[in-house]
Tab-separated table of C-alpha atoms and ligand atoms in Angstrom:
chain	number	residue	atom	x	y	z
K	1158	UNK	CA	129.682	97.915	147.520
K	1159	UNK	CA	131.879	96.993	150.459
K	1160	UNK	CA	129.858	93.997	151.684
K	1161	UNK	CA	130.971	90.752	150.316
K	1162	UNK	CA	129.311	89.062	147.115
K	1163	UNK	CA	131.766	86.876	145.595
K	1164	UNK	CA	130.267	84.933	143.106
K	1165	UNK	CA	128.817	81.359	143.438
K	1166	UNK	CA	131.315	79.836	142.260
K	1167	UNK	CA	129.699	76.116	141.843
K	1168	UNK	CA	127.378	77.917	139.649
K	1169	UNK	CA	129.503	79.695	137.863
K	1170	UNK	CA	131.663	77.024	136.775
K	1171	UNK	CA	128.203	75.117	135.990
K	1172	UNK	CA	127.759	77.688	133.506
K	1173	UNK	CA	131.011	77.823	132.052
K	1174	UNK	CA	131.374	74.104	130.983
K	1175	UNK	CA	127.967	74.633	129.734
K	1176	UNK	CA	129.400	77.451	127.549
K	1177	UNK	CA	132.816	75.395	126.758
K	1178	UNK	CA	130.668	72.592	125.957
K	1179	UNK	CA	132.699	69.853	128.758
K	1180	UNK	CA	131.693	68.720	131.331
K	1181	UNK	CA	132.396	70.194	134.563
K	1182	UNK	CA	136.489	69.181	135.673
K	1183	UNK	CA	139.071	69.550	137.381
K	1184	UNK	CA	140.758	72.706	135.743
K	1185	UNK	CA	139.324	75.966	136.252
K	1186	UNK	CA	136.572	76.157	133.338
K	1187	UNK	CA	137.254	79.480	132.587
K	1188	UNK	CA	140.659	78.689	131.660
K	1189	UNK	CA	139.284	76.279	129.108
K	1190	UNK	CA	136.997	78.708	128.416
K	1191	UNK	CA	139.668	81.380	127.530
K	1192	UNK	CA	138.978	83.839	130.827
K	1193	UNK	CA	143.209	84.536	131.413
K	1194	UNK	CA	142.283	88.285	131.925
K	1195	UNK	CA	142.541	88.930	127.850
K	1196	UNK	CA	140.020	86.501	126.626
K	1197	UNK	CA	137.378	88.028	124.131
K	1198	UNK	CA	134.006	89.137	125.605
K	1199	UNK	CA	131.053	86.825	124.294
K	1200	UNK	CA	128.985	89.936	123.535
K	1201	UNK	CA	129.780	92.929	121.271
K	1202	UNK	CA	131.250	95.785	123.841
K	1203	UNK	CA	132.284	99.126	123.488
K	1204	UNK	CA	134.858	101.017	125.398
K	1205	UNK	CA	133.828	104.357	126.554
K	1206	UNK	CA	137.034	106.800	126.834
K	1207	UNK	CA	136.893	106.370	130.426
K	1208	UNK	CA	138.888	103.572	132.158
K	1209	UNK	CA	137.104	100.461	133.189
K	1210	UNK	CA	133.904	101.487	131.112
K	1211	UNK	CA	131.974	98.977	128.366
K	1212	UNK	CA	128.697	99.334	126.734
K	1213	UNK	CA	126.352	97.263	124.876
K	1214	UNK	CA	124.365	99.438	121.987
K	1215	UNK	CA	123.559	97.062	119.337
K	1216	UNK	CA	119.720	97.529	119.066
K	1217	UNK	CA	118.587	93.648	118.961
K	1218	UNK	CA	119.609	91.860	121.976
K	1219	UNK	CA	117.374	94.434	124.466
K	1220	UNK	CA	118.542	97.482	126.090
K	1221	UNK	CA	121.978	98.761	126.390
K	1222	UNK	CA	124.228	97.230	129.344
K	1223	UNK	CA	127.249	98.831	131.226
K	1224	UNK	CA	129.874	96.854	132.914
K	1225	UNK	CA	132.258	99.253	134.902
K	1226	UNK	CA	134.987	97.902	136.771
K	1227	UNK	CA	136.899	99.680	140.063
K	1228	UNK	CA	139.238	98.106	142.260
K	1229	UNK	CA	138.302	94.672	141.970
K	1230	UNK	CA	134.529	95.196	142.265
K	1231	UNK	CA	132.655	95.063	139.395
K	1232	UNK	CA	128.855	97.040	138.306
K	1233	UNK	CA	126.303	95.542	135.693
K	1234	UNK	CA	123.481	98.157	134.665
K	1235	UNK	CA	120.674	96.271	133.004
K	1236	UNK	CA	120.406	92.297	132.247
K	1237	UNK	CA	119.166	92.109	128.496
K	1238	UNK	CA	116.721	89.163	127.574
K	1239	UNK	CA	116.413	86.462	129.410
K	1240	UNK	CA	118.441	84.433	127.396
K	1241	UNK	CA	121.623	86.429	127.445
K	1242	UNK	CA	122.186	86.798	131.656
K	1243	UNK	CA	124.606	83.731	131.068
K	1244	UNK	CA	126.420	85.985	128.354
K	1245	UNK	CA	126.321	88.923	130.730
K	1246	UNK	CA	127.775	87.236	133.831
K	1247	UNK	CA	130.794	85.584	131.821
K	1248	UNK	CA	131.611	88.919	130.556
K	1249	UNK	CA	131.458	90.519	133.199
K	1250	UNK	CA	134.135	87.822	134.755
K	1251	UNK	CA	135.837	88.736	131.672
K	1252	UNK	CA	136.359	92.344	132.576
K	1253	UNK	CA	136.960	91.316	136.252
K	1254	UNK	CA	139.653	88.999	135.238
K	1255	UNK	CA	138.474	86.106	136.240
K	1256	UNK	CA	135.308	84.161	137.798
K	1257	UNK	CA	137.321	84.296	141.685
K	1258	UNK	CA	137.556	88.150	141.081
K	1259	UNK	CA	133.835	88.733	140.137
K	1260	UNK	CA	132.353	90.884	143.093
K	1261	UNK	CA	129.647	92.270	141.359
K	1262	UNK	CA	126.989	94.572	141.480
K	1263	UNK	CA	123.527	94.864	139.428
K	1264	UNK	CA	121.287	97.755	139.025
K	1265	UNK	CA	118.059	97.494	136.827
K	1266	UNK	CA	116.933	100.857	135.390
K	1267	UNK	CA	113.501	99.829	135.432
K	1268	UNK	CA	111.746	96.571	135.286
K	1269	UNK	CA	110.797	96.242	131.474
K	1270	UNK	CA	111.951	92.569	130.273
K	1271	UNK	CA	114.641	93.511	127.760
K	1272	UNK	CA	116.109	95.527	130.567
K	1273	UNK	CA	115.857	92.966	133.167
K	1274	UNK	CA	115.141	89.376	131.075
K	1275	UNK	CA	118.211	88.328	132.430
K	1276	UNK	CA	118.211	88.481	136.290
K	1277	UNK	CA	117.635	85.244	136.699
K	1278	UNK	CA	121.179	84.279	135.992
K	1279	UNK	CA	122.419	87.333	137.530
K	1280	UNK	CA	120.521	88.351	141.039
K	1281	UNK	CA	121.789	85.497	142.931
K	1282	UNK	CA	124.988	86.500	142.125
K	1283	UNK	CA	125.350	89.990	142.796
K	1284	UNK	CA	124.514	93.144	145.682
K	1285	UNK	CA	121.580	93.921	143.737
K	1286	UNK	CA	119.238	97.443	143.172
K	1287	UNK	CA	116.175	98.722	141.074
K	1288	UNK	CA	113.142	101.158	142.507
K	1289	UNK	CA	111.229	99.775	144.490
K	1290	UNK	CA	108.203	100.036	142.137
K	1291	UNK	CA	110.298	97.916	139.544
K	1292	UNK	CA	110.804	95.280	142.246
K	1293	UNK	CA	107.254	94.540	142.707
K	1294	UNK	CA	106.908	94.398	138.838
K	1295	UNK	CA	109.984	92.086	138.356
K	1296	UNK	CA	108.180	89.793	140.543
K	1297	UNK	CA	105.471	89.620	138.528
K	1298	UNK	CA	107.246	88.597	135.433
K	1299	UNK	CA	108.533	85.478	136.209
K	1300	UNK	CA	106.511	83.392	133.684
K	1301	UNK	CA	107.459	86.190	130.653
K	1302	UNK	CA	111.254	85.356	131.797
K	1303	UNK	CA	110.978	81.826	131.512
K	1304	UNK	CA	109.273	81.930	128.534
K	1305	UNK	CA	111.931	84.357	126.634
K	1306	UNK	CA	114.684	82.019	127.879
K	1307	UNK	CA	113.097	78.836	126.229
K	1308	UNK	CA	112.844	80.699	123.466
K	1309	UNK	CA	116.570	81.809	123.368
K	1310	UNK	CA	118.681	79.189	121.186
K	1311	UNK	CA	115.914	80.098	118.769
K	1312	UNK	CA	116.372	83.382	118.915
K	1313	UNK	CA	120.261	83.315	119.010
K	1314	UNK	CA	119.709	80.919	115.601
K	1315	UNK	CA	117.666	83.623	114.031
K	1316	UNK	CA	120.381	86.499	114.988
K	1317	UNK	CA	122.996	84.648	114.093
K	1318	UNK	CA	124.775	84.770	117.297
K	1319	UNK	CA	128.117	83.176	118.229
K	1320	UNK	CA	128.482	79.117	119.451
K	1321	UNK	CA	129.522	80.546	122.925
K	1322	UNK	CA	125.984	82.695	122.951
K	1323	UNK	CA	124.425	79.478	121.620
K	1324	UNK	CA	125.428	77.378	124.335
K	1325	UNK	CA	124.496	79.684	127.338
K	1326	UNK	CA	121.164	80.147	125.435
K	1327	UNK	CA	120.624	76.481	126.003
K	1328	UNK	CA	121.774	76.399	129.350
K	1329	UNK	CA	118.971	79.023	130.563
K	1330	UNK	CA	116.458	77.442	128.863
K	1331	UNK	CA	117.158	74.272	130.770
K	1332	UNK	CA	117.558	76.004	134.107
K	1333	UNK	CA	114.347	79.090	133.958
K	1334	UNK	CA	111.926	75.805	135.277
K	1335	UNK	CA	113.513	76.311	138.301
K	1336	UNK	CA	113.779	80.040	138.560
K	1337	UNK	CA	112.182	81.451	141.971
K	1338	UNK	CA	111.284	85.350	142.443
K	1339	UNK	CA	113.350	85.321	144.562
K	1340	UNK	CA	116.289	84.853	141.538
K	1341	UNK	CA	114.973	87.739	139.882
K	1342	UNK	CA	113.874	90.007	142.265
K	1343	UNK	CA	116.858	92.450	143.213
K	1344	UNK	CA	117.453	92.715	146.811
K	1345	UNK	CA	117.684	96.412	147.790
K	1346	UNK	CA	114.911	98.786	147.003
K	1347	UNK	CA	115.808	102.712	145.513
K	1348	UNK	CA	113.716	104.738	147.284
K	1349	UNK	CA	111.930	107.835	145.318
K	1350	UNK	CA	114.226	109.881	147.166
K	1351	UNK	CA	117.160	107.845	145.233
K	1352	UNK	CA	120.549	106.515	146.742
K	1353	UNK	CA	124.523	106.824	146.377
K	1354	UNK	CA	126.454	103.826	146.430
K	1355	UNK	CA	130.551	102.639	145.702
K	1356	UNK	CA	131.184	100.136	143.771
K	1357	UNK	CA	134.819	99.741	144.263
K	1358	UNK	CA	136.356	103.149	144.264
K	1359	UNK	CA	133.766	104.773	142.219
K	1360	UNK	CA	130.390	107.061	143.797
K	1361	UNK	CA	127.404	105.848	141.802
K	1362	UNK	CA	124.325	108.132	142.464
K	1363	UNK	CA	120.708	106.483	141.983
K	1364	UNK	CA	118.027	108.810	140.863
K	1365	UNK	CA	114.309	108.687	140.677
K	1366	UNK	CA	112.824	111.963	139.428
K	1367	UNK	CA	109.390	110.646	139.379
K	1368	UNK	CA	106.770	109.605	136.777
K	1369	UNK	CA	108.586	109.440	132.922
K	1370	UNK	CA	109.226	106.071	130.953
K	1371	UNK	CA	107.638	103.763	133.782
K	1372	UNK	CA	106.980	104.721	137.484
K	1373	UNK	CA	109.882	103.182	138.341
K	1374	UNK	CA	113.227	104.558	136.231
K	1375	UNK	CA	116.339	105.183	137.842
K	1376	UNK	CA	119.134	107.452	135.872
K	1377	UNK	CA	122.229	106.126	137.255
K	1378	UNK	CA	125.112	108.683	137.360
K	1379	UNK	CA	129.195	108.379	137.851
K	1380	UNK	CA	129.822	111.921	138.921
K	1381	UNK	CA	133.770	111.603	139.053
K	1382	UNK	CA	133.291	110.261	135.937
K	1383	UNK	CA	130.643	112.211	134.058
K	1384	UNK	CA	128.676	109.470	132.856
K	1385	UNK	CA	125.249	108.670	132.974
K	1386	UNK	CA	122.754	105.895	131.926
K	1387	UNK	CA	119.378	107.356	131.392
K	1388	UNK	CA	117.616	104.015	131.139
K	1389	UNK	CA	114.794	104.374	128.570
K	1390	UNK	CA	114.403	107.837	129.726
K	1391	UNK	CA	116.308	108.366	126.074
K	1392	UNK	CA	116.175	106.709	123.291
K	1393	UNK	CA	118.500	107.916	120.593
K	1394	UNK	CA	117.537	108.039	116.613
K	1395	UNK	CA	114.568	106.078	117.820
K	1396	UNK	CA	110.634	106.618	118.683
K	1397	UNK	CA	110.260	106.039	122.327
K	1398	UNK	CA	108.311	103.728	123.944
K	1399	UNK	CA	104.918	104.312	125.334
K	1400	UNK	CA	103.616	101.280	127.959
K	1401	UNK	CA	100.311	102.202	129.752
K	1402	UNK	CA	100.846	99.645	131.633
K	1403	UNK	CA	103.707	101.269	133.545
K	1404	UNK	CA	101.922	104.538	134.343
K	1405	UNK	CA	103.917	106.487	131.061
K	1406	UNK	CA	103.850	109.711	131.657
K	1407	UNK	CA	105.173	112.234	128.795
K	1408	UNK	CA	104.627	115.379	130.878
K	1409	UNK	CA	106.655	113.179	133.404
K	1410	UNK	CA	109.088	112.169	131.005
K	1411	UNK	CA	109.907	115.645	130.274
K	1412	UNK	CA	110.369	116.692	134.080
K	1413	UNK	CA	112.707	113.897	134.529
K	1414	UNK	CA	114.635	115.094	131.576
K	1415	UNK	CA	115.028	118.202	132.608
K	1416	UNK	CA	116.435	116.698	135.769
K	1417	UNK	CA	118.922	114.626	133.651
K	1418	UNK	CA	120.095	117.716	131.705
K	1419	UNK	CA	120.702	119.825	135.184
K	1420	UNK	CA	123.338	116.893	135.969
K	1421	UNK	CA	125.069	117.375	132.408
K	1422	UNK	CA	127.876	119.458	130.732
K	1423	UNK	CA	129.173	119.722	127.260
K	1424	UNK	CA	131.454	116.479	128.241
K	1425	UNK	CA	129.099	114.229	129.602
K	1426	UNK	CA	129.308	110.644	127.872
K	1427	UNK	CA	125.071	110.098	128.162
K	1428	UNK	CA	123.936	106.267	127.882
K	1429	UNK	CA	120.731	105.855	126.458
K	1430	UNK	CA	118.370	102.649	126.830
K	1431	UNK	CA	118.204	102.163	123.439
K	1432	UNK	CA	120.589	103.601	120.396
K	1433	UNK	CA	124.349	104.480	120.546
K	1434	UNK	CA	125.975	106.045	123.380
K	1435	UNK	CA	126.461	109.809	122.904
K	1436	UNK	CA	126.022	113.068	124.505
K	1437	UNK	CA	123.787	116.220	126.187
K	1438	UNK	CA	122.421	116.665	122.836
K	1439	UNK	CA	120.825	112.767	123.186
K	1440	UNK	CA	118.811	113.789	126.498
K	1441	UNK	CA	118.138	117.241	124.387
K	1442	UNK	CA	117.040	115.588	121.206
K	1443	UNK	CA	114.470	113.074	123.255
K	1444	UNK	CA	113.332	116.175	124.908
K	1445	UNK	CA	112.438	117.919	121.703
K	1446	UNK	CA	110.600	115.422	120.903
K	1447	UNK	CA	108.698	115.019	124.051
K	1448	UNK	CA	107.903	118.616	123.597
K	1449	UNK	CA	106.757	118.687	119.887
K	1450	UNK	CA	104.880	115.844	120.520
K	1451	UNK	CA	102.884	116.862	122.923
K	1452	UNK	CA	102.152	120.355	121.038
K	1453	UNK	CA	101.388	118.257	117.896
K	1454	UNK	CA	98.828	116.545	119.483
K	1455	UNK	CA	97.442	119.095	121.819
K	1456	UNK	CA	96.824	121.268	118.359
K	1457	UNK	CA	94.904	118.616	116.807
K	1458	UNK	CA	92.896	117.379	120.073
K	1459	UNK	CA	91.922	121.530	119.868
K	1460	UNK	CA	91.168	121.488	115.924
K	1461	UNK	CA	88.596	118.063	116.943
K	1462	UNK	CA	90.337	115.845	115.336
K	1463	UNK	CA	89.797	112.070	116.150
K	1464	UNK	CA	92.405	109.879	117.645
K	1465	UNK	CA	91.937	106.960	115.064
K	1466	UNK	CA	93.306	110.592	112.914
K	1467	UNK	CA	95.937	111.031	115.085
K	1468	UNK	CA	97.901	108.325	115.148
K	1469	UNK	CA	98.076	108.092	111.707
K	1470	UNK	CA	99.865	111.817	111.845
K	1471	UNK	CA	103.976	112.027	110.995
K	1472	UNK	CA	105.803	115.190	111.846
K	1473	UNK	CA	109.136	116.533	110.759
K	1474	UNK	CA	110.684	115.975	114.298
K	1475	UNK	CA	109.771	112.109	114.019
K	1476	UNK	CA	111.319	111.804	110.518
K	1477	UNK	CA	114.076	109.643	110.264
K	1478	UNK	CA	113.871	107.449	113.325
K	1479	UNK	CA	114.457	103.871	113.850
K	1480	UNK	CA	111.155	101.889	115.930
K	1481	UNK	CA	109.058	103.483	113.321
K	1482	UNK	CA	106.479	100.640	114.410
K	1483	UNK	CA	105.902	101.574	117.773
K	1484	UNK	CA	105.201	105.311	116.321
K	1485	UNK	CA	101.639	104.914	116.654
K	1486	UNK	CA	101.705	103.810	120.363
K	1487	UNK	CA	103.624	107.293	121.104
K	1488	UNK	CA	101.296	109.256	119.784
K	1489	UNK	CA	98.370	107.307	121.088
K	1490	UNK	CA	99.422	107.444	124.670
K	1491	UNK	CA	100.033	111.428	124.672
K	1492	UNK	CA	96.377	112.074	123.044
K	1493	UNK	CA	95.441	109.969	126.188
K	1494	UNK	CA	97.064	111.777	128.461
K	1495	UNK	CA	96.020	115.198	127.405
K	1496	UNK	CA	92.244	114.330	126.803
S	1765	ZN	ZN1	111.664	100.389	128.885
């Protein structure tokens, strides 16, 4: 975006002593804490082979992040748990260059809390987007937020994560009592219609095909760059996840696949939610599955069986996935919707 969203810097260098462990002084923290353009990322980030791309796709710190940066503006898809916005916002300063370079921009591909845990730190920060169903939602989650960040350093300990993770960890636990909505709420509202933005030199299109995942996923696409994050549209070598709660739709899902694959070619670099980065085939796959899922069920629903029966089932198409536990809730959800 063109408008102007420097970052706080007070703030910022609030949480970077936190993270260097010194209190705040007169050298630039992020010097001290290693941000000279080159310093290492506090999360685990790969680079796509398309310049200024990274993505997140280790499967247990929440769903998968991009940070993509174009002539000195920089975009964040997704903010993780809520313990990890700290970790997000220092590394996306990291791939800025520094803190004074961080113009940044947040989209949310839905409002689920390991997608969005981490606005807190993030929203007051940035030109910020999600549907405007997932806005309402976000709002709503403010207690599950604060909650997830208390529980952070704990989690971090359990994970294993770095002294750097650690300390930000602590540092949004301290701070989530005085989280507002309005800190997690982004700002601008996608319409279903969707919407095209820049961020720096780059066209970023914002689409809403309806009903799939939630009632509010956006696919965000870089056509110059033929990349897209699906949100948890696809999840790859995993079961999907089914939340009632969010109007999950499978017949929905499916349309808004379809819609995903109509904006594809053989080169497309696809982003899932959840599970590594790949290609068409990962939007394909998690539409085969939609498919034989429903067909599945549908045949037993016909032959009478019971639901309890059901859910017990295993086909060939689900063999081999990771999530096996939330298997049950997949199959559950689809018997509901066809009944
Ligand atoms: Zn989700």
């Amino acid at each position: 975006m063109t408008t102007q969203t420097a970052i706080d810097r007070r703030n910022f260098l609030a949480l970077m002593s936190a993270a260097a462990g010194t209190a705040m002084l007169a050298t630039p923290a992020w010097a001290q804490f290693g941000f000279n353009g080159d310093a290492d990322p506090i999360l685990v980030w790969d680079t796509l082979n398309r310049a200024g791309f990274h993505v997140t796709a280790d499967q247990s710190s929440g769903g998968n992040c991009l940070i993509m940066t174009s002539d000195n503006q920089t975009l964040l898809i997704d903010t993780k748990f809520a313990h990890l916005g700290g970790a997000l916002l220092a590394d996306a300063a990291t791939f800025a260059g520094s803190p004074d370079k961080l113009d940044l921009t947040l989209i949310n591909t839905h409002h689920h809390g390991d997608h969005t845990g981490g606005n807190a730190l993030i929203v007051p920060h940035a030109t910020s987007y999600a549907h405007k169903n997932a806005v309402k939602r976000i709002k709503t989650q403010l207690d599950t937020y604060k909650q997830s960040a208390k529980s952070g350093p704990a989690q971090i300990n359990r994970t294993k994560g770095s002294e750097a993770q650690l300390k930000l960890a602590m540092k949004a636990a301290d701070a989530s009592d005085s989280w507002t909505r309005a800190d997690i709420a982004p700002k601008n509202r996608v319409p279903n219609e969707g919407m095209s933005i820049a961020v720096g030199s780059t066209k970023i299109d914002m689409h809403h095909f309806g009903r799939g995942h939630t009632d509010n996923d956006l696919i965000v696409h870089f056509p110059e760059h033929n990349i897209i994050h699906t949100g948890d549209l696809v999840f790859a070598g995993l079961h999907p996840f089914f939340d009632p709660t969010a109007r999950v739709t499978a017949i929905g899902w499916i349309k808004s696949l379809n819609k995903i694959l109509e904006l594809c070619d053989k080169d497309t670099i696809v982003i899932p939610g959840h599970g590594q980065v790949g290609s068409t085939q990962a939007v394909q796959n998690q539409l085969d599955y939609m498919t034989q899922l429903i067909e599945h069920v549908q045949t037993e629903l016909d032959n009478g069986k019971a639901k309890a029966e059901i859910k017990a089932m295993s086909w060939d198409f689900m063999d081999g996935l990771g999530f096996e536990s939330i298997r049950e809730r997949a199959i559950i959800a689809v018997c509901v919707e066809l009944e």
